[in-house]
Short mmCIF file of C-alpha atoms in Angstrom, two decimals:
data_model
loop_
_atom_site.label_atom_id
_atom_site.label_comp_id
_atom_site.label_asym_id
_atom_site.label_seq_id
_atom_site.Cartn_x
_atom_site.Cartn_y
_atom_site.Cartn_z
CA MET L 259 3.89 -74.73 -130.77
CA GLY L 260 4.42 -73.04 -127.20
CA LYS L 261 6.70 -70.51 -125.86
CA GLN L 262 9.95 -72.11 -125.07
CA ALA L 263 11.38 -71.72 -121.66
CA LYS L 264 14.36 -69.35 -121.31
CA THR L 265 17.43 -71.47 -120.15
CA LYS L 266 20.01 -68.97 -119.34
CA THR L 267 19.96 -65.57 -117.61
CA HIS L 268 21.74 -62.94 -120.02
CA VAL L 269 23.83 -60.29 -118.70
CA LEU L 270 25.44 -57.38 -121.12
CA MET L 271 27.99 -55.08 -120.10
CA VAL L 272 28.15 -51.43 -121.73
CA CYS L 273 30.62 -48.83 -121.63
CA VAL L 274 31.20 -46.15 -124.44
CA ASP L 275 33.97 -47.73 -126.39
CA ASN L 276 33.66 -51.49 -125.41
CA ILE L 277 37.41 -51.66 -125.26
CA TYR L 278 38.32 -50.54 -121.65
CA ARG L 279 35.76 -51.50 -118.76
CA SER L 280 33.06 -53.47 -120.39
CA PRO L 281 35.38 -56.41 -121.78
CA ILE L 282 36.97 -56.52 -118.34
CA ALA L 283 33.35 -56.54 -116.56
CA GLU L 284 32.55 -59.25 -119.35
CA ALA L 285 35.42 -61.36 -118.45
CA VAL L 286 35.19 -61.03 -114.98
CA MET L 287 31.42 -61.78 -114.68
CA ARG L 288 32.56 -65.00 -117.08
CA LYS L 289 34.85 -66.16 -114.27
CA SER L 290 32.31 -65.36 -111.68
CA PHE L 291 29.83 -67.76 -113.26
CA ALA L 292 32.40 -70.31 -113.36
CA LYS L 293 33.41 -69.72 -109.59
CA LEU L 294 29.68 -70.25 -108.25
CA GLY L 295 28.94 -73.04 -110.92
CA LEU L 296 26.79 -71.03 -113.05
CA GLN L 297 28.41 -71.05 -116.24
CA ASN L 298 25.34 -73.20 -117.83
CA HIS L 299 22.86 -70.93 -116.35
CA TRP L 300 24.12 -67.48 -117.07
CA HIS L 301 25.54 -65.72 -120.28
CA VAL L 302 27.43 -62.58 -120.72
CA ASP L 303 28.35 -60.39 -123.47
CA SER L 304 29.81 -56.60 -123.96
CA ALA L 305 28.91 -53.87 -126.11
CA ALA L 306 29.73 -50.28 -126.87
CA ILE L 307 27.31 -46.95 -126.96
CA GLU L 308 29.39 -45.30 -129.29
CA SER L 309 30.86 -46.96 -132.64
CA TRP L 310 34.34 -45.25 -132.65
CA HIS L 311 36.19 -48.74 -132.08
CA LEU L 312 33.63 -51.49 -133.46
CA GLY L 313 35.83 -54.76 -134.55
CA ASP L 314 38.71 -53.56 -132.26
CA LYS L 315 40.13 -55.94 -129.56
CA PRO L 316 40.37 -54.33 -126.25
CA ASP L 317 43.01 -52.04 -125.00
CA PRO L 318 46.31 -53.94 -124.78
CA ARG L 319 46.16 -52.73 -121.08
CA ALA L 320 42.73 -54.51 -120.71
CA LEU L 321 44.13 -57.62 -122.15
CA GLY L 322 47.31 -57.35 -119.96
CA VAL L 323 45.38 -57.22 -116.89
CA LEU L 324 43.08 -59.77 -117.86
CA SER L 325 45.72 -62.55 -118.57
CA LYS L 326 47.81 -61.49 -115.53
CA HIS L 327 44.55 -62.96 -114.03
CA GLY L 328 44.63 -66.04 -116.26
CA ILE L 329 41.54 -65.15 -118.23
CA GLU L 330 41.75 -65.10 -122.03
CA TYR L 331 39.52 -62.73 -123.89
CA GLN L 332 38.66 -63.02 -127.64
CA ASN L 333 35.92 -60.78 -128.57
CA CYS L 334 35.95 -57.45 -130.40
CA ALA L 335 33.84 -54.19 -129.73
CA ARG L 336 30.49 -54.37 -131.12
CA LEU L 337 27.69 -51.95 -131.01
CA LEU L 338 24.81 -51.94 -128.69
CA VAL L 339 21.56 -52.66 -130.55
CA SER L 340 17.95 -52.50 -130.04
CA ASP L 341 17.29 -56.30 -129.97
CA ASP L 342 19.87 -56.57 -126.86
CA PHE L 343 17.19 -54.73 -125.01
CA LYS L 344 15.07 -57.85 -125.63
CA LYS L 345 17.62 -60.65 -125.21
CA PHE L 346 19.45 -59.44 -121.87
CA ASP L 347 17.70 -59.75 -118.81
CA TYR L 348 20.36 -57.37 -116.88
CA ILE L 349 22.27 -54.49 -118.73
CA PHE L 350 25.14 -52.98 -116.98
CA GLY L 351 26.51 -49.19 -117.26
CA MET L 352 29.87 -48.49 -116.00
CA ASP L 353 29.37 -44.95 -114.79
CA GLN L 354 26.13 -42.33 -114.68
CA SER L 355 27.10 -41.22 -118.25
CA ASP L 356 26.36 -44.96 -119.72
CA MET L 357 23.37 -45.20 -117.66
CA ALA L 358 21.99 -41.97 -118.82
CA SER L 359 22.81 -43.17 -122.67
CA LEU L 360 21.12 -46.47 -121.89
CA ARG L 361 17.97 -44.92 -120.31
CA GLN L 362 17.67 -42.81 -123.40
CA LEU L 363 18.00 -46.03 -125.86
CA ILE L 364 15.69 -48.40 -124.08
CA PRO L 365 12.69 -49.02 -125.83
CA SER L 366 9.37 -48.73 -124.05
CA TYR L 367 8.59 -52.60 -124.59
CA SER L 368 12.00 -54.01 -122.64
CA ASN L 369 11.84 -55.62 -119.71
CA THR L 370 15.46 -55.54 -118.98
CA LYS L 371 16.71 -54.29 -115.89
CA LEU L 372 19.27 -51.28 -116.44
CA LEU L 373 21.79 -51.31 -113.44
CA LEU L 374 24.96 -49.68 -112.38
CA LEU L 375 27.64 -51.79 -112.00
CA SER L 376 29.45 -49.86 -109.23
CA ASP L 377 26.01 -50.27 -107.26
CA PHE L 378 27.31 -53.69 -106.27
CA LEU L 379 30.25 -52.25 -104.85
CA PHE L 380 29.11 -51.98 -101.37
CA THR L 381 31.78 -53.93 -99.62
CA LEU L 382 34.22 -50.91 -100.70
CA GLN L 383 34.70 -47.29 -99.45
CA PRO L 384 32.30 -44.87 -101.42
CA ARG L 385 35.75 -43.17 -103.01
CA GLU L 386 36.60 -46.51 -104.28
CA ARG L 387 33.25 -47.38 -106.04
CA LEU L 388 33.38 -45.28 -109.26
CA ILE L 389 34.44 -47.29 -112.15
CA GLU L 390 36.36 -44.64 -114.18
CA ASP L 391 37.08 -44.60 -117.75
CA PRO L 392 40.65 -44.98 -118.25
CA HIS L 393 40.85 -43.58 -121.56
CA TYR L 394 43.41 -40.43 -120.75
CA ASN L 395 45.32 -42.81 -117.72
CA MET L 396 48.80 -43.97 -118.22
CA GLY L 397 49.87 -47.84 -117.80
CA GLU L 398 48.00 -50.82 -116.40
CA ALA L 399 47.19 -49.45 -112.87
CA PRO L 400 43.89 -47.93 -113.63
CA PHE L 401 43.03 -51.44 -115.49
CA GLU L 402 43.86 -53.49 -112.25
CA LYS L 403 41.37 -51.28 -110.36
CA ILE L 404 38.88 -51.88 -112.93
CA PHE L 405 39.58 -55.40 -112.71
CA ASP L 406 39.09 -55.60 -108.89
CA GLN L 407 36.39 -53.51 -108.68
CA CYS L 408 34.47 -55.68 -111.51
CA SER L 409 35.75 -58.78 -109.50
CA HIS L 410 33.64 -57.44 -106.23
CA ALA L 411 30.75 -55.84 -108.16
CA CYS L 412 30.23 -59.27 -110.03
CA LEU L 413 30.01 -61.51 -107.16
CA ASN L 414 27.94 -59.51 -105.17
CA PHE L 415 25.47 -59.00 -108.09
CA LEU L 416 25.32 -62.65 -108.56
CA LYS L 417 25.08 -63.47 -105.00
CA GLN L 418 21.94 -61.35 -104.78
CA ALA L 419 20.64 -62.29 -108.20
CA ARG L 420 20.43 -65.91 -107.03
CA LEU L 421 18.37 -64.76 -103.63
CA ASN L 422 15.77 -62.82 -105.93
CA GLU L 423 17.22 -59.71 -104.31
CA ILE L 424 17.62 -57.43 -107.45
CA TRP L 425 15.34 -54.26 -107.19
CA ILE L 426 15.58 -51.27 -109.53
#
C-alpha cells in the first residue's frame, strides 16, 4: 500500500511549562486558521519543554484573556515528545531559551522547521517583539500583551506559509 498524502499542515507551540504562552499561541493560531478559512487544512497543538505542570490547565490569567477574546480553551499541559518532531511541520519556540532547548532535543532525522514565533512580529517595534514568560508578573496585562503578539505573529506566519515564503 502506498504512502498516504498528508492532508494537514501541523504546527506545535512550545514554551517551558505549557500553561502560559504556548496555550495562548495555540488558541490564537487556531483562531487565525478560522479567520483565513484554513481550519480544514491546518492543525495546531502546544507542549511543554519541562514537566512541572503536566496535566494542568493553563494559568487562570491566560484563560481569562482568551475568554475575553471569545476563545474557549480546554487542553491541558503536555510534554514535548520525540514523535512531535515527526508529526509537526513547524515547531515554534516562544523565546531564545525555548529555541535552544528545541535545538538540543530535535532528532537528526526530523524534517520539522524550528521557528521563533517573535520572528513573525516584524510589524511591531523591536522592543515589542519579545514574547516574555509572564511567570513572575502580576495581573492579566502581560497575558494581554502575549495575546496581541501572538495575534500578529500567527497571521503573519500563515500569510507567509501560504505563499511558501518560510525560510530557515
